[in-house]
Amino acid sequence: MDRHYATMENELLEFSQSLIPSIEDVEEGRRYATNLFELLKRNSQFRIDRVGIFGSVRKQTSIKIDFDFDCVLFINDELPPFNSIIDDFEGILLWKNYNIISKYRNTIQVRINNIKFDVAPAINFSQDPDEQRELVMEEISSLPNPSTDGYRYSSSLCETQANFINNQSQFVHNFIRLAKFWNKTLFISGYIRGQSYLIEVIALYVATKQENRYHNVSILKTFQRFLKMMINLDNMRIIFTECKRPLVLDPTNPFNNLAHFFVTNKAKKESFKAFAATTLYRLQNYTFDLNAIFEPQPTIAPAEDIGSLLPSSKYIQIFFINFQL
């Protein structure tokens, strides 16, 4: 194996593993989440059956520079949209002086001691994850427009989603973290619903395909394959079906096309494609320089948004200090 190739392979693997949040940070977040759950259960007017932390923390795909806790509350006898539940939660959190960052139809985000928590209601049909998924899928199928409204039920499938990702190999988890870090180095103006999960699912697809194809799977070659797929976003179709492209189906909710946003928003789609092409060029021409490969894009961003790019840059510098010790 070429020495430079071997060096880059090792550095990418080490880097992806270094992105795992510390046990202390995760435990701190769990304690705050427990208090949050107890507050809402005691004071909500809705019948909360059970609660749990899901998302990237539960799936073990979160990255330490910027991760949040997805706090899901399973509620009896309520269906999406959850506007009234979110309003109820907001009132309770404001009453207790919580720092609310944002509020959407299906989620409300709060910050506690610099840790972000996405609070999301979910339908409770069953405490058995398999039965829960089956009943949720029946509900989605009965909608007038399941392909456009099915995403509202994603929180209700969080148990199946977490189990699906957790059952993947350590290599797949490592590569998902690497892809999510790359996503953090990109400046895409405006809000993209499910952007992090979209990247996670594409990374999952590429990593499992590479793992099944090669006996000794390479994280470097997998990263190159991932970037090529992002460059060809127009033709991306994950889970083959006769639908419009790009198509990236949620592995636990086949009615949820995670790439649907790019079908109607050409500018953001073209940004992802251009950024992926730049990173692939860097990867091929600076094979042993992580600083160059993961330099934020664009290198000059609007002043009010530059703060969102700095954590990734700072983290690489810290990584190299520790890597060289």
PDB file of C-alpha atoms in Angstrom, residues 107-293:
ATOM      1  CA  THR A 107     -40.467  20.117  17.621  1.00  0.00           C
ATOM      2  CA  ILE A 108     -39.312  22.693  20.097  1.00  0.00           C
ATOM      3  CA  GLN A 109     -35.606  23.222  20.798  1.00  0.00           C
ATOM      4  CA  VAL A 110     -34.178  24.427  24.102  1.00  0.00           C
ATOM      5  CA  ARG A 111     -30.666  25.070  25.331  1.00  0.00           C
ATOM      6  CA  ILE A 112     -29.535  24.044  28.811  1.00  0.00           C
ATOM      7  CA  ASN A 113     -25.986  24.928  29.835  1.00  0.00           C
ATOM      8  CA  ASN A 114     -24.892  25.084  26.155  1.00  0.00           C
ATOM      9  CA  ILE A 115     -26.445  21.682  25.362  1.00  0.00           C
ATOM     10  CA  LYS A 116     -29.272  21.587  22.808  1.00  0.00           C
ATOM     11  CA  PHE A 117     -32.400  19.478  23.263  1.00  0.00           C
ATOM     12  CA  ASP A 118     -34.949  18.839  20.521  1.00  0.00           C
ATOM     13  CA  VAL A 119     -38.259  18.017  22.196  1.00  0.00           C
ATOM     14  CA  ALA A 120     -40.621  16.108  19.908  1.00  0.00           C
ATOM     15  CA  PRO A 121     -44.031  14.521  20.513  1.00  0.00           C
ATOM     16  CA  ALA A 122     -44.784  11.125  18.982  1.00  0.00           C
ATOM     17  CA  ILE A 123     -47.858   8.930  18.590  1.00  0.00           C
ATOM     18  CA  ASN A 124     -48.057   6.096  21.073  1.00  0.00           C
ATOM     19  CA  PHE A 125     -49.673   3.003  19.625  1.00  0.00           C
ATOM     20  CA  SER A 126     -47.634   0.302  21.366  1.00  0.00           C
ATOM     21  CA  GLN A 127     -44.638  -0.102  23.642  1.00  0.00           C
ATOM     22  CA  ASP A 128     -43.371  -2.873  21.368  1.00  0.00           C
ATOM     23  CA  PRO A 129     -41.182  -1.195  18.668  1.00  0.00           C
ATOM     24  CA  ASP A 130     -42.188  -3.636  15.904  1.00  0.00           C
ATOM     25  CA  GLU A 131     -45.893  -3.260  16.594  1.00  0.00           C
ATOM     26  CA  GLN A 132     -45.455   0.502  16.944  1.00  0.00           C
ATOM     27  CA  ARG A 133     -43.876   0.707  13.491  1.00  0.00           C
ATOM     28  CA  GLU A 134     -46.544  -1.484  11.919  1.00  0.00           C
ATOM     29  CA  LEU A 135     -49.365   0.656  13.303  1.00  0.00           C
ATOM     30  CA  VAL A 136     -47.643   3.924  12.402  1.00  0.00           C
ATOM     31  CA  MET A 137     -47.131   2.723   8.827  1.00  0.00           C
ATOM     32  CA  GLU A 138     -50.820   1.835   8.623  1.00  0.00           C
ATOM     33  CA  GLU A 139     -51.672   5.346   9.771  1.00  0.00           C
ATOM     34  CA  ILE A 140     -49.360   6.929   7.194  1.00  0.00           C
ATOM     35  CA  SER A 141     -50.768   4.736   4.428  1.00  0.00           C
ATOM     36  CA  SER A 142     -54.266   5.984   5.216  1.00  0.00           C
ATOM     37  CA  LEU A 143     -53.303   9.641   4.699  1.00  0.00           C
ATOM     38  CA  PRO A 144     -54.607  11.435   1.583  1.00  0.00           C
ATOM     39  CA  ASN A 145     -50.993  12.366   0.681  1.00  0.00           C
ATOM     40  CA  PRO A 146     -48.617   9.983   2.495  1.00  0.00           C
ATOM     41  CA  SER A 147     -45.595  10.934   0.359  1.00  0.00           C
ATOM     42  CA  THR A 148     -45.812  14.602   1.398  1.00  0.00           C
ATOM     43  CA  ASP A 149     -47.163  14.266   4.950  1.00  0.00           C
ATOM     44  CA  GLY A 150     -45.559  10.999   6.082  1.00  0.00           C
ATOM     45  CA  TYR A 151     -42.471  12.764   7.434  1.00  0.00           C
ATOM     46  CA  ARG A 152     -44.595  14.149  10.284  1.00  0.00           C
ATOM     47  CA  TYR A 153     -44.665  10.638  11.728  1.00  0.00           C
ATOM     48  CA  SER A 154     -40.880  10.181  11.821  1.00  0.00           C
ATOM     49  CA  SER A 155     -40.590  10.822  15.562  1.00  0.00           C
ATOM     50  CA  SER A 156     -43.084   8.013  16.109  1.00  0.00           C
ATOM     51  CA  LEU A 157     -40.646   5.649  14.362  1.00  0.00           C
ATOM     52  CA  CYS A 158     -37.574   6.732  16.338  1.00  0.00           C
ATOM     53  CA  GLU A 159     -37.227   3.379  18.141  1.00  0.00           C
ATOM     54  CA  THR A 160     -37.046   1.416  14.884  1.00  0.00           C
ATOM     55  CA  GLN A 161     -34.712   4.011  13.409  1.00  0.00           C
ATOM     56  CA  ALA A 162     -32.323   3.814  16.371  1.00  0.00           C
ATOM     57  CA  ASN A 163     -32.327   0.006  16.343  1.00  0.00           C
ATOM     58  CA  PHE A 164     -31.640  -0.043  12.604  1.00  0.00           C
ATOM     59  CA  ILE A 165     -28.538   2.180  12.909  1.00  0.00           C
ATOM     60  CA  ASN A 166     -27.302   0.544  16.106  1.00  0.00           C
ATOM     61  CA  ASN A 167     -27.226  -2.842  14.392  1.00  0.00           C
ATOM     62  CA  GLN A 168     -24.647  -1.603  11.885  1.00  0.00           C
ATOM     63  CA  SER A 169     -20.914  -2.253  12.216  1.00  0.00           C
ATOM     64  CA  GLN A 170     -18.351  -0.057  13.944  1.00  0.00           C
ATOM     65  CA  PHE A 171     -16.979   0.915  10.526  1.00  0.00           C
ATOM     66  CA  VAL A 172     -20.393   2.206   9.442  1.00  0.00           C
ATOM     67  CA  HIS A 173     -20.698   4.257  12.640  1.00  0.00           C
ATOM     68  CA  ASN A 174     -17.194   5.663  12.122  1.00  0.00           C
ATOM     69  CA  PHE A 175     -17.963   6.670   8.561  1.00  0.00           C
ATOM     70  CA  ILE A 176     -21.308   8.269   9.433  1.00  0.00           C
ATOM     71  CA  ARG A 177     -19.518  10.497  11.944  1.00  0.00           C
ATOM     72  CA  LEU A 178     -16.944  11.471   9.313  1.00  0.00           C
ATOM     73  CA  ALA A 179     -19.666  12.374   6.806  1.00  0.00           C
ATOM     74  CA  LYS A 180     -21.572  14.382   9.417  1.00  0.00           C
ATOM     75  CA  PHE A 181     -18.404  16.286  10.281  1.00  0.00           C
ATOM     76  CA  TRP A 182     -17.937  17.107   6.595  1.00  0.00           C
ATOM     77  CA  ASN A 183     -21.512  18.413   6.581  1.00  0.00           C
ATOM     78  CA  LYS A 184     -20.612  20.729   9.473  1.00  0.00           C
ATOM     79  CA  THR A 185     -17.902  22.377   7.359  1.00  0.00           C
ATOM     80  CA  LEU A 186     -20.397  23.517   4.712  1.00  0.00           C
ATOM     81  CA  PHE A 187     -22.264  26.800   4.717  1.00  0.00           C
ATOM     82  CA  ILE A 188     -25.740  26.315   3.253  1.00  0.00           C
ATOM     83  CA  SER A 189     -27.941  29.372   3.780  1.00  0.00           C
ATOM     84  CA  GLY A 190     -31.387  28.858   5.227  1.00  0.00           C
ATOM     85  CA  TYR A 191     -33.010  25.862   6.884  1.00  0.00           C
ATOM     86  CA  ILE A 192     -33.026  22.380   5.353  1.00  0.00           C
ATOM     87  CA  ARG A 193     -35.399  20.016   7.105  1.00  0.00           C
ATOM     88  CA  GLY A 194     -33.574  16.856   8.138  1.00  0.00           C
ATOM     89  CA  GLN A 195     -30.211  17.889   6.660  1.00  0.00           C
ATOM     90  CA  SER A 196     -28.113  15.976   9.206  1.00  0.00           C
ATOM     91  CA  TYR A 197     -30.254  12.855   8.896  1.00  0.00           C
ATOM     92  CA  LEU A 198     -30.107  13.069   5.095  1.00  0.00           C
ATOM     93  CA  ILE A 199     -26.292  13.010   5.241  1.00  0.00           C
ATOM     94  CA  GLU A 200     -26.431  10.193   7.795  1.00  0.00           C
ATOM     95  CA  VAL A 201     -28.604   7.989   5.577  1.00  0.00           C
ATOM     96  CA  ILE A 202     -26.475   8.597   2.468  1.00  0.00           C
ATOM     97  CA  ALA A 203     -23.348   7.779   4.502  1.00  0.00           C
ATOM     98  CA  LEU A 204     -25.039   4.669   5.882  1.00  0.00           C
ATOM     99  CA  TYR A 205     -25.932   3.513   2.372  1.00  0.00           C
ATOM    100  CA  VAL A 206     -22.445   4.086   0.953  1.00  0.00           C
ATOM    101  CA  ALA A 207     -20.639   2.507   3.927  1.00  0.00           C
ATOM    102  CA  THR A 208     -22.769  -0.652   3.958  1.00  0.00           C
ATOM    103  CA  LYS A 209     -22.388  -1.050   0.186  1.00  0.00           C
ATOM    104  CA  GLN A 210     -18.600  -0.731   0.446  1.00  0.00           C
ATOM    105  CA  GLU A 211     -18.501  -3.057   3.436  1.00  0.00           C
ATOM    106  CA  ASN A 212     -20.467  -5.731   1.564  1.00  0.00           C
ATOM    107  CA  ARG A 213     -18.293  -5.381  -1.525  1.00  0.00           C
ATOM    108  CA  TYR A 214     -14.795  -5.412  -0.014  1.00  0.00           C
ATOM    109  CA  HIS A 215     -13.241  -7.736   2.558  1.00  0.00           C
ATOM    110  CA  ASN A 216     -10.938  -4.982   3.870  1.00  0.00           C
ATOM    111  CA  VAL A 217     -13.097  -1.907   3.612  1.00  0.00           C
ATOM    112  CA  SER A 218     -11.331   1.456   3.255  1.00  0.00           C
ATOM    113  CA  ILE A 219     -12.664   4.581   4.941  1.00  0.00           C
ATOM    114  CA  LEU A 220     -10.751   6.699   2.410  1.00  0.00           C
ATOM    115  CA  LYS A 221     -12.319   4.972  -0.603  1.00  0.00           C
ATOM    116  CA  THR A 222     -15.707   5.065   1.087  1.00  0.00           C
ATOM    117  CA  PHE A 223     -15.354   8.817   1.596  1.00  0.00           C
ATOM    118  CA  GLN A 224     -14.455   9.223  -2.083  1.00  0.00           C
ATOM    119  CA  ARG A 225     -17.515   7.185  -3.071  1.00  0.00           C
ATOM    120  CA  PHE A 226     -19.720   9.273  -0.769  1.00  0.00           C
ATOM    121  CA  LEU A 227     -18.465  12.524  -2.331  1.00  0.00           C
ATOM    122  CA  LYS A 228     -19.057  11.212  -5.850  1.00  0.00           C
ATOM    123  CA  MET A 229     -22.648  10.394  -4.882  1.00  0.00           C
ATOM    124  CA  MET A 230     -23.112  13.916  -3.531  1.00  0.00           C
ATOM    125  CA  ILE A 231     -21.704  15.372  -6.760  1.00  0.00           C
ATOM    126  CA  ASN A 232     -24.256  13.322  -8.685  1.00  0.00           C
ATOM    127  CA  LEU A 233     -27.097  14.331  -6.395  1.00  0.00           C
ATOM    128  CA  ASP A 234     -29.444  14.804  -9.364  1.00  0.00           C
ATOM    129  CA  ASN A 235     -29.292  11.094 -10.100  1.00  0.00           C
ATOM    130  CA  MET A 236     -29.193   9.820  -6.519  1.00  0.00           C
ATOM    131  CA  ARG A 237     -31.718   7.101  -5.806  1.00  0.00           C
ATOM    132  CA  ILE A 238     -31.297   5.178  -2.588  1.00  0.00           C
ATOM    133  CA  ILE A 239     -33.713   2.252  -2.341  1.00  0.00           C
ATOM    134  CA  PHE A 240     -34.617   1.620  -5.926  1.00  0.00           C
ATOM    135  CA  THR A 241     -38.095   2.619  -6.975  1.00  0.00           C
ATOM    136  CA  GLU A 242     -39.695   4.402  -9.883  1.00  0.00           C
ATOM    137  CA  CYS A 243     -39.842   7.840  -8.332  1.00  0.00           C
ATOM    138  CA  LYS A 244     -38.442  11.238  -9.119  1.00  0.00           C
ATOM    139  CA  ARG A 245     -34.810  11.908  -8.278  1.00  0.00           C
ATOM    140  CA  PRO A 246     -33.030  12.778  -6.079  1.00  0.00           C
ATOM    141  CA  LEU A 247     -34.469  10.100  -3.802  1.00  0.00           C
ATOM    142  CA  VAL A 248     -33.121   9.144  -0.378  1.00  0.00           C
ATOM    143  CA  LEU A 249     -35.749   7.120   1.442  1.00  0.00           C
ATOM    144  CA  ASP A 250     -35.752   6.985   5.211  1.00  0.00           C
ATOM    145  CA  PRO A 251     -34.934   3.313   5.940  1.00  0.00           C
ATOM    146  CA  THR A 252     -37.652   3.192   8.609  1.00  0.00           C
ATOM    147  CA  ASN A 253     -40.276   5.326   6.854  1.00  0.00           C
ATOM    148  CA  PRO A 254     -40.452   4.641   3.091  1.00  0.00           C
ATOM    149  CA  PHE A 255     -42.912   7.521   2.664  1.00  0.00           C
ATOM    150  CA  ASN A 256     -40.243  10.011   3.766  1.00  0.00           C
ATOM    151  CA  ASN A 257     -37.963  11.120   0.922  1.00  0.00           C
ATOM    152  CA  LEU A 258     -35.180  12.901   2.798  1.00  0.00           C
ATOM    153  CA  ALA A 259     -33.960  14.482  -0.450  1.00  0.00           C
ATOM    154  CA  HIS A 260     -37.395  15.931  -1.293  1.00  0.00           C
ATOM    155  CA  PHE A 261     -36.149  19.423  -0.421  1.00  0.00           C
ATOM    156  CA  PHE A 262     -33.626  19.313  -3.280  1.00  0.00           C
ATOM    157  CA  VAL A 263     -36.304  18.472  -5.831  1.00  0.00           C
ATOM    158  CA  THR A 264     -37.675  22.013  -5.509  1.00  0.00           C
ATOM    159  CA  ASN A 265     -34.626  23.956  -4.272  1.00  0.00           C
ATOM    160  CA  LYS A 266     -32.024  23.942  -7.019  1.00  0.00           C
ATOM    161  CA  ALA A 267     -29.670  26.465  -5.366  1.00  0.00           C
ATOM    162  CA  LYS A 268     -29.097  24.390  -2.232  1.00  0.00           C
ATOM    163  CA  LYS A 269     -28.766  21.211  -4.273  1.00  0.00           C
ATOM    164  CA  GLU A 270     -26.120  22.838  -6.470  1.00  0.00           C
ATOM    165  CA  SER A 271     -24.249  24.050  -3.359  1.00  0.00           C
ATOM    166  CA  PHE A 272     -23.984  20.506  -1.994  1.00  0.00           C
ATOM    167  CA  LYS A 273     -22.784  19.210  -5.371  1.00  0.00           C
ATOM    168  CA  ALA A 274     -20.142  21.950  -5.684  1.00  0.00           C
ATOM    169  CA  PHE A 275     -18.910  21.480  -2.118  1.00  0.00           C
ATOM    170  CA  ALA A 276     -18.612  17.723  -2.611  1.00  0.00           C
ATOM    171  CA  ALA A 277     -16.618  18.253  -5.825  1.00  0.00           C
ATOM    172  CA  THR A 278     -14.247  20.618  -4.018  1.00  0.00           C
ATOM    173  CA  THR A 279     -13.701  18.174  -1.155  1.00  0.00           C
ATOM    174  CA  LEU A 280     -13.086  15.303  -3.592  1.00  0.00           C
ATOM    175  CA  TYR A 281     -10.494  17.445  -5.411  1.00  0.00           C
ATOM    176  CA  ARG A 282      -8.806  18.239  -2.114  1.00  0.00           C
ATOM    177  CA  LEU A 283      -8.863  14.571  -1.135  1.00  0.00           C
ATOM    178  CA  GLN A 284      -7.140  13.598  -4.375  1.00  0.00           C
ATOM    179  CA  ASN A 285      -4.546  16.381  -4.276  1.00  0.00           C
ATOM    180  CA  TYR A 286      -3.823  16.793  -0.551  1.00  0.00           C
ATOM    181  CA  THR A 287      -3.939  13.154   0.452  1.00  0.00           C
ATOM    182  CA  PHE A 288      -2.323  13.626   3.853  1.00  0.00           C
ATOM    183  CA  ASP A 289      -3.645  17.041   4.921  1.00  0.00           C
ATOM    184  CA  LEU A 290      -6.898  16.909   6.904  1.00  0.00           C
ATOM    185  CA  ASN A 291      -6.785  20.674   7.426  1.00  0.00           C
ATOM    186  CA  ALA A 292      -6.988  21.208   3.675  1.00  0.00           C
ATOM    187  CA  ILE A 293      -9.581  18.506   3.074  1.00  0.00           C
TER     188      ILE A 293
END
